[in-house]
């Protein structure tokens, strides 16, 4: 065993983890390495019985975990973070295989996990005194019980651990269902946690969409923390309504970036490109519409195109690559649909080409592509491609571009770029989005609540406010005489 490691984990075998134990299944599936098209390791598909057993184990574990002092829960989360860190290399390698992300970006995501847990460990569950006179009234926050995390494939570790840390800190038990496209790192993370946490506190069951639906219907699950598409989010809410579960829904977006005429074009254009194309556009808060002031439209677009042409796309192992593949075939075909539609409608490809070329490696690679000034009602403006293709449009009138930015049923993120920060801030306050960035692309931080307006979600995660989404408020009224 290497120094600092608490146990030897096998990174070639994967199990569901129920009541502290590894469990296989008669039914298995496997992920595909999106950079090569190669099949990855078998993973078990959890049955209804597995789900029921996991919920029963969580229910059994809950009272003792709830009553464990918060300092002790924080200590155990700290041990989990340390233990995870000792396996950093193995998790980076596994993460590259399941997501296809270039190694340096995979490393940033994996190495950020201990910090994400550490941030939550620094939080306190509040207790608010409302009145302290002839009677005392205070609000305390108690855990909900058994929670479930239903996760997507684009950032499988951050989006799982970002649910686990606040849930466990506040005294809940958690069952994770990773995406069937990227189950590996979440399964291994939970396996690792069994060395540290009591059985039933943190469990993982792999499976397909039906398993997610069964979790939403389960009478003994108190909350679903869901990240994924808007369409699925609506199903999660509808199914959860039967048992009046709490839901937190982190859904898709169609973020706009407004570029004011006074920006430093050479500096800002490459940043805006990165905001659109990082992780090949497979980011919920990626920039998906770019509105450039008409006085600088041609120059700004030319800089964007020049920078886009320098971006290298390829397999995780080549250190120069900025972008990896699309994570799965279904999404690859969906993104290609935006290329086909833009080609059929005769839109101008300022960077990239109308026909997506096969990469020759069997991987789902797409060169980053900019569509120059498609109409407002085009598919590429109206929908979230979740891939490396982004439209630009000019604007002249500030009121009009604010209206254009807000003219969508989504409201996850938005950006405003301008040398006059006060002016940019005034615009930011008028945008209907959960996170607005001034002179930056969408860099979310665990210190702040992250959630969407409109159809981009219900509630939010992270930050102090995010903790409370794992709690029921309880008001205590003490009459002193
Ligand atoms: P998806 O909605 O297809 O799947 C997400 C998860 O839901 C998967 O685990 C899936 O198995 C499960 N699921 C599917 N049907 C279900 C059902 N009926 N009931 C319960 N669970 C079900 O999403 P995806 O394709 O994995 O992820 C991409 C989408 O996620 C994009 O739209 C993106 O914008 C969004 N996203 C949002 C955020 C955010 O925080 N707001 C972050 C990342 C991704």
XYZ file of C-alpha atoms and ligand atoms in Angstrom:
525
model
C 0.000 0.000 0.000
C 1.372 3.482 -0.858
C 2.039 5.836 2.036
C -1.053 7.812 3.062
C -3.532 5.364 1.564
C -6.073 3.919 3.924
C -6.720 0.791 1.878
C -6.091 -0.839 -1.433
C -8.898 -0.100 -3.848
C -9.163 -2.064 -7.070
C -9.823 0.387 -9.910
C -10.749 -2.385 -12.354
C -13.769 -3.825 -10.507
C -16.954 -1.941 -9.743
C -19.830 -2.685 -7.374
C -22.938 -1.106 -5.994
C -22.400 -0.276 -2.340
C -25.350 -1.141 -0.122
C -25.256 -1.155 3.699
C -21.460 -0.928 3.693
C -21.013 -3.928 1.395
C -20.131 -4.463 -2.248
C -22.957 -5.947 -4.277
C -23.027 -7.210 -7.863
C -26.088 -7.863 -10.022
C -27.384 -10.339 -12.589
C -27.748 -7.421 -14.935
C -24.690 -5.465 -15.974
C -23.836 -2.654 -18.329
C -20.694 -0.714 -19.105
C -19.528 2.726 -20.086
C -17.698 3.598 -23.307
C -14.439 5.529 -23.359
C -15.584 8.459 -25.524
C -12.049 9.171 -26.764
C -11.606 5.704 -28.253
C -15.037 4.089 -28.479
C -13.684 1.197 -26.364
C -15.953 -0.574 -23.875
C -15.015 0.050 -20.252
C -15.505 -2.257 -17.247
C -18.757 -3.980 -16.344
C -20.914 -2.298 -13.735
C -23.946 -3.833 -12.001
C -27.427 -2.473 -12.689
C -29.293 -2.212 -9.400
C -32.648 -4.000 -9.099
C -35.745 -2.758 -7.242
C -34.653 -5.054 -4.404
C -31.240 -3.343 -4.329
C -32.969 0.033 -4.143
C -35.259 -1.139 -1.328
C -32.303 -2.602 0.570
C -30.323 0.624 0.196
C -33.244 2.706 1.431
C -33.772 0.335 4.382
C -30.063 0.532 5.271
C -30.142 4.329 5.079
C -33.253 4.463 7.277
C -31.525 2.232 9.811
C -28.345 4.364 9.760
C -30.136 7.719 9.916
C -30.966 8.156 13.655
C -27.384 7.503 14.812
C -25.890 9.659 12.044
C -28.352 12.492 12.769
C -27.412 12.315 16.462
C -23.659 12.186 15.797
C -22.266 15.592 16.805
C -21.673 17.789 13.780
C -17.976 18.136 14.694
C -17.629 14.360 14.416
C -19.436 14.308 11.069
C -17.053 17.020 9.859
C -14.073 15.020 11.067
C -15.250 11.959 9.131
C -15.818 14.047 5.993
C -12.275 15.372 6.447
C -10.923 11.814 6.621
C -12.855 10.982 3.463
C -11.320 13.977 1.664
C -7.831 12.930 2.765
C -8.368 9.354 1.741
C -9.668 10.459 -1.662
C -6.639 12.690 -2.121
C -4.325 9.757 -1.543
C -5.918 8.119 -4.594
C -5.753 11.244 -6.752
C -3.728 9.632 -9.580
C -6.032 6.628 -9.815
C -9.156 8.815 -9.819
C -7.698 11.120 -12.501
C -6.937 8.161 -14.737
C -10.402 6.638 -14.193
C -12.059 10.015 -14.712
C -10.230 10.511 -18.033
C -11.442 7.122 -19.226
C -15.074 7.637 -18.280
C -15.417 11.266 -19.420
C -12.707 11.649 -22.101
C -11.630 14.997 -20.571
C -8.043 16.110 -21.233
C -5.840 15.049 -18.362
C -5.031 18.537 -17.063
C -8.715 19.425 -16.800
C -9.566 16.034 -15.298
C -6.829 16.660 -12.703
C -8.294 20.069 -11.836
C -11.709 18.514 -11.273
C -10.448 15.539 -9.231
C -8.016 17.633 -7.193
C -10.827 20.091 -6.449
C -12.873 17.438 -4.618
C -11.076 17.653 -1.231
C -11.518 21.445 -1.359
C -15.228 21.065 -2.132
C -15.617 18.799 0.907
C -13.345 21.098 2.951
C -15.460 24.137 2.129
C -18.584 22.374 3.408
C -16.766 21.325 6.579
C -16.237 25.011 7.347
C -19.998 25.689 7.337
C -22.260 25.696 10.375
C -25.883 24.646 10.434
C -27.562 27.854 11.620
C -29.795 28.337 14.619
C -31.661 31.641 14.484
C -32.999 33.306 17.610
C -36.079 35.301 16.672
C -37.234 36.479 20.085
C -35.742 36.318 23.545
C -38.027 38.074 25.983
C -40.752 36.623 28.160
C -40.556 33.786 25.640
C -37.706 32.525 23.497
C -38.305 31.599 19.874
C -35.649 30.087 17.686
C -35.425 28.231 14.390
C -33.224 25.205 14.104
C -32.621 23.070 11.044
C -32.922 19.285 11.224
C -31.958 16.763 8.555
C -34.581 15.311 6.222
C -33.626 11.629 6.482
C -32.836 9.543 3.415
C -31.809 11.648 0.412
C -31.014 10.551 -3.125
C -28.660 12.182 -5.624
C -29.476 11.599 -9.302
C -26.500 12.769 -11.353
C -25.601 13.562 -14.990
C -22.565 12.544 -17.032
C -20.818 15.858 -17.746
C -19.102 16.365 -14.358
C -19.810 13.125 -12.550
C -17.597 13.641 -9.505
C -18.193 17.300 -8.656
C -21.930 16.958 -9.177
C -22.091 13.881 -6.899
C -19.760 15.045 -4.140
C -21.352 18.509 -4.211
C -24.571 16.787 -3.065
C -22.970 14.299 -0.683
C -21.013 16.857 1.366
C -23.944 19.110 2.407
C -26.290 16.126 2.872
C -23.935 14.270 5.215
C -22.794 17.392 7.017
C -26.394 18.227 7.951
C -26.976 14.667 9.218
C -28.756 13.057 6.285
C -27.991 9.699 4.682
C -27.414 9.739 0.931
C -27.851 7.259 -1.921
C -26.195 8.248 -5.210
C -27.381 7.141 -8.628
C -24.714 8.092 -11.150
C -25.449 8.499 -14.847
C -25.245 5.153 -16.679
C -22.759 6.856 -19.044
C -20.284 7.725 -16.252
C -20.779 5.453 -13.246
C -17.161 4.639 -12.402
C -15.746 7.448 -10.269
C -18.918 7.768 -8.169
C -18.996 3.993 -7.507
C -15.333 4.060 -6.458
C -15.728 7.201 -4.336
C -18.527 5.584 -2.324
C -16.589 2.317 -2.017
C -13.668 4.297 -0.600
C -16.000 6.045 1.860
C -17.012 2.728 3.464
C -13.673 2.629 5.300
C -14.647 5.827 7.058
C -18.425 6.219 7.323
C -20.892 3.960 9.162
C -22.751 1.490 6.876
C -25.821 2.956 5.187
C -24.768 6.615 5.541
C -23.430 6.884 1.983
C -24.473 4.315 -0.634
C -24.410 4.093 -4.406
C -26.574 2.142 -6.814
C -25.826 2.215 -10.502
C -28.541 1.946 -13.066
C -30.470 3.437 -15.876
C -33.241 5.999 -16.101
C -35.892 3.614 -14.696
C -33.931 3.302 -11.467
C -33.947 7.111 -11.181
C -37.725 7.088 -11.628
C -38.101 4.390 -8.936
C -36.076 6.520 -6.528
C -38.382 9.469 -7.158
C -41.397 7.251 -6.425
C -39.955 5.615 -3.292
C -42.014 6.465 -0.200
C -39.040 6.356 2.182
C -36.808 8.779 0.283
C -37.314 12.303 1.623
C -35.452 14.309 -1.008
C -34.160 14.082 -4.551
C -31.168 16.236 -5.427
C -31.193 16.115 -9.210
C -28.842 17.518 -11.829
C -29.667 16.899 -15.458
C -31.830 18.020 -18.340
C -34.950 20.161 -18.067
C -37.094 17.414 -19.600
C -35.985 14.870 -17.003
C -36.192 17.452 -14.202
C -39.907 17.877 -14.941
C -40.400 14.103 -14.710
C -38.466 14.006 -11.423
C -40.715 16.697 -9.972
C -43.913 15.058 -11.226
C -42.984 11.632 -9.844
C -41.744 13.073 -6.548
C -45.015 14.967 -6.093
C -46.854 11.748 -5.187
C -44.906 11.531 -1.916
C -44.361 15.301 -1.564
C -40.602 14.857 -1.613
C -38.311 17.826 -1.408
C -36.602 18.327 -4.748
C -33.629 20.406 -5.770
C -33.454 20.604 -9.538
C -30.284 21.833 -11.271
C -31.201 21.829 -14.935
C -30.063 23.062 -18.318
C -29.494 26.616 -19.455
C -29.012 28.815 -22.495
C -26.604 31.396 -21.083
C -26.015 34.631 -22.983
C -22.851 36.741 -22.894
C -23.345 40.454 -23.604
C -20.216 42.154 -24.972
C -20.205 45.941 -24.445
C -18.456 48.193 -26.990
C -15.652 49.285 -24.626
C -14.042 45.852 -24.068
C -10.402 45.110 -24.775
C -11.098 42.879 -27.775
C -7.825 40.947 -27.815
C -8.117 40.102 -24.127
C -11.822 39.376 -23.907
C -12.511 37.451 -27.137
C -10.415 34.372 -26.141
C -12.027 34.364 -22.687
C -15.503 34.376 -24.189
C -14.476 31.488 -26.452
C -13.314 29.491 -23.412
C -16.614 30.196 -21.681
C -18.406 28.602 -24.608
C -16.133 25.663 -25.402
C -14.592 24.386 -22.148
C -15.368 20.697 -21.716
C -16.450 20.857 -25.376
C -19.489 22.932 -24.381
C -20.791 20.171 -22.098
C -21.292 22.480 -19.143
C -24.693 23.548 -17.855
C -23.387 27.102 -17.343
C -21.412 27.347 -20.572
C -21.970 30.443 -22.704
C -24.482 29.405 -25.350
C -25.332 32.739 -27.045
C -22.867 35.600 -27.656
C -24.236 39.110 -28.219
C -21.520 41.522 -29.466
C -22.005 45.283 -29.876
C -22.303 46.020 -33.597
C -19.481 48.622 -33.512
C -16.952 45.884 -32.690
C -18.808 42.845 -34.097
C -16.436 42.021 -36.993
C -13.227 42.621 -35.030
C -14.423 40.714 -31.983
C -15.648 37.782 -34.069
C -12.340 37.714 -35.989
C -10.435 37.444 -32.667
C -12.776 34.709 -31.476
C -12.251 32.777 -34.708
C -8.459 33.204 -34.576
C -8.373 31.881 -31.002
C -10.801 29.049 -31.741
C -8.536 27.828 -34.534
C -5.680 27.415 -32.019
C -7.692 25.092 -29.757
C -6.468 21.511 -29.974
C -9.041 18.744 -29.702
C -8.091 15.146 -28.939
C -7.514 12.335 -26.504
C -6.976 12.908 -22.744
C -3.349 11.780 -22.806
C -1.981 14.433 -25.157
C -1.102 17.300 -22.793
C -1.634 19.977 -25.461
C -5.287 19.171 -25.968
C -7.739 21.710 -24.609
C -10.892 19.824 -25.530
C -11.858 16.173 -25.396
C -14.708 14.326 -27.090
C -18.444 14.536 -26.601
C -19.084 12.175 -23.697
C -21.467 9.703 -25.352
C -22.881 8.681 -28.687
C -26.411 9.869 -27.967
C -25.143 13.365 -27.183
C -22.753 13.253 -30.178
C -25.693 12.603 -32.493
C -27.693 15.369 -30.814
C -24.890 17.913 -31.265
C -24.440 16.850 -34.896
C -28.112 17.738 -35.345
C -27.245 21.409 -34.672
C -24.547 21.246 -37.372
C -26.953 19.647 -39.848
C -29.665 22.212 -39.084
C -27.238 25.160 -39.422
C -25.921 23.760 -42.706
C -29.412 23.103 -44.095
C -30.543 26.644 -43.227
C -27.418 28.127 -44.880
C -25.982 29.786 -41.745
C -22.409 31.041 -41.917
C -19.762 28.898 -40.187
C -17.186 31.476 -38.999
C -15.063 28.732 -37.408
C -15.409 24.973 -37.800
C -17.109 23.176 -40.669
C -20.708 22.167 -41.411
C -19.823 18.475 -41.637
C -18.449 16.866 -38.486
C -15.491 14.728 -39.558
C -14.943 11.279 -38.055
C -11.798 11.428 -35.909
C -10.380 8.053 -36.964
C -9.953 6.970 -33.315
C -13.558 5.892 -32.857
C -13.982 8.798 -30.441
C -16.763 11.387 -30.487
C -14.645 14.455 -31.318
C -16.032 17.716 -32.697
C -14.002 20.821 -33.609
C -15.256 23.983 -31.882
C -17.557 25.874 -34.203
C -18.965 29.414 -34.341
C -22.129 30.274 -36.253
C -22.095 33.886 -37.429
C -25.383 35.738 -36.871
C -28.108 33.100 -37.294
C -31.708 34.372 -36.900
C -33.353 34.647 -33.488
C -35.681 31.757 -34.146
C -32.882 29.376 -35.211
C -32.421 26.144 -33.297
C -28.864 27.115 -32.344
C -30.153 30.274 -30.604
C -33.258 28.748 -29.059
C -31.945 25.411 -27.731
C -29.068 24.193 -25.571
C -26.709 22.164 -27.836
C -24.490 21.014 -24.933
C -21.621 20.728 -27.394
C -18.876 22.891 -28.981
C -21.037 25.009 -31.264
C -22.045 28.570 -30.386
C -23.812 31.421 -32.199
C -22.834 35.122 -32.244
C -25.209 37.996 -32.993
C -24.708 41.788 -33.088
C -26.692 44.268 -30.976
C -27.178 48.062 -30.994
C -29.740 48.935 -28.349
C -29.086 48.000 -24.701
C -32.767 47.577 -23.803
C -33.245 45.312 -26.795
C -30.259 43.073 -25.989
C -31.336 42.733 -22.366
C -34.776 41.694 -23.600
C -33.171 39.278 -26.082
C -31.034 37.754 -23.315
C -34.076 37.256 -21.089
C -36.277 35.975 -23.909
C -35.885 32.318 -22.975
C -37.613 29.893 -20.661
C -34.237 29.134 -19.018
C -32.214 31.232 -16.572
C -29.129 29.455 -15.303
C -26.188 31.824 -15.944
C -25.244 34.925 -17.930
C -22.171 37.123 -18.488
C -21.613 40.814 -19.112
C -18.240 42.007 -20.427
C -17.309 45.703 -20.292
C -14.553 48.076 -19.170
C -17.053 50.120 -17.135
C -17.755 47.690 -14.290
C -20.532 49.820 -12.764
C -22.409 49.896 -16.066
C -21.876 46.148 -16.525
C -23.169 45.552 -12.976
C -26.334 47.525 -13.666
C -26.985 45.331 -16.688
C -26.184 42.174 -14.694
C -28.898 43.030 -12.163
C -31.484 43.028 -14.932
C -30.661 39.549 -16.243
C -32.983 36.696 -15.295
C -30.393 34.127 -14.232
C -29.228 32.444 -11.028
C -25.544 33.376 -11.503
C -24.358 36.413 -13.463
C -20.670 37.019 -14.133
C -19.079 40.378 -14.910
C -15.860 40.227 -16.931
C -15.576 36.475 -16.537
C -17.077 33.415 -18.061
C -19.228 31.240 -15.831
C -16.928 30.131 -12.993
C -19.214 28.923 -10.231
C -17.920 28.640 -6.687
C -19.048 26.384 -3.822
C -19.141 29.436 -1.536
C -22.241 30.722 -3.342
C -25.624 29.119 -3.914
C -25.926 27.774 -7.430
C -29.395 27.520 -8.922
C -31.453 28.499 -11.912
C -34.308 30.888 -12.559
C -37.321 29.814 -14.624
C -37.017 26.322 -16.144
C -33.335 26.040 -15.196
C -34.295 24.680 -11.820
C -35.945 24.756 -8.447
C -33.906 25.671 -5.369
C -30.138 25.476 -5.427
C -27.048 23.807 -4.100
C -23.814 24.916 -2.433
C -23.044 27.848 -0.194
C -24.706 28.437 3.163
C -28.134 28.575 1.545
C -27.544 25.258 -0.206
C -27.088 23.523 3.158
C -30.617 24.421 4.163
C -31.982 22.523 1.161
C -31.073 19.363 3.100
C -32.958 20.459 6.216
C -36.432 21.000 7.608
C -36.793 24.172 9.641
C -38.155 23.590 13.129
C -39.255 26.582 15.201
C -39.053 26.097 18.974
C -41.238 28.377 21.110
C -40.185 28.397 24.764
C -42.634 30.039 27.193
C -40.631 30.769 30.290
C -43.459 30.857 32.786
P -30.507 13.551 -18.068
O -31.624 14.363 -17.572
O -30.691 12.748 -19.287
O -30.037 12.493 -16.939
C -29.647 12.892 -15.640
C -29.874 11.742 -14.674
O -31.273 11.488 -14.551
C -29.233 10.420 -15.089
O -28.684 9.793 -13.945
C -30.431 9.626 -15.608
O -30.263 8.221 -15.532
C -31.535 10.092 -14.684
N -32.904 9.948 -15.194
C -33.312 9.872 -16.487
N -34.661 9.768 -16.549
C -35.110 9.815 -15.266
C -36.410 9.816 -14.679
N -37.524 9.713 -15.414
N -36.498 9.928 -13.328
C -35.384 10.060 -12.569
N -34.131 10.052 -13.070
C -33.993 9.941 -14.409
O -29.283 14.572 -18.174
P -27.833 14.321 -18.780
O -27.962 14.156 -20.252
O -27.150 13.268 -17.974
O -27.111 15.716 -18.459
C -27.086 16.800 -19.349
C -28.076 17.875 -18.921
O -27.836 18.235 -17.567
C -27.920 19.169 -19.701
O -29.181 19.689 -20.030
C -27.237 20.108 -18.724
O -27.441 21.468 -18.960
C -27.778 19.647 -17.424
N -26.850 19.987 -16.331
C -27.247 20.897 -15.399
C -26.384 21.261 -14.372
C -26.787 22.251 -13.316
O -26.202 22.221 -12.248
N -27.751 23.108 -13.532
C -25.124 20.682 -14.311
C -24.763 19.747 -15.279
C -25.655 19.398 -16.276
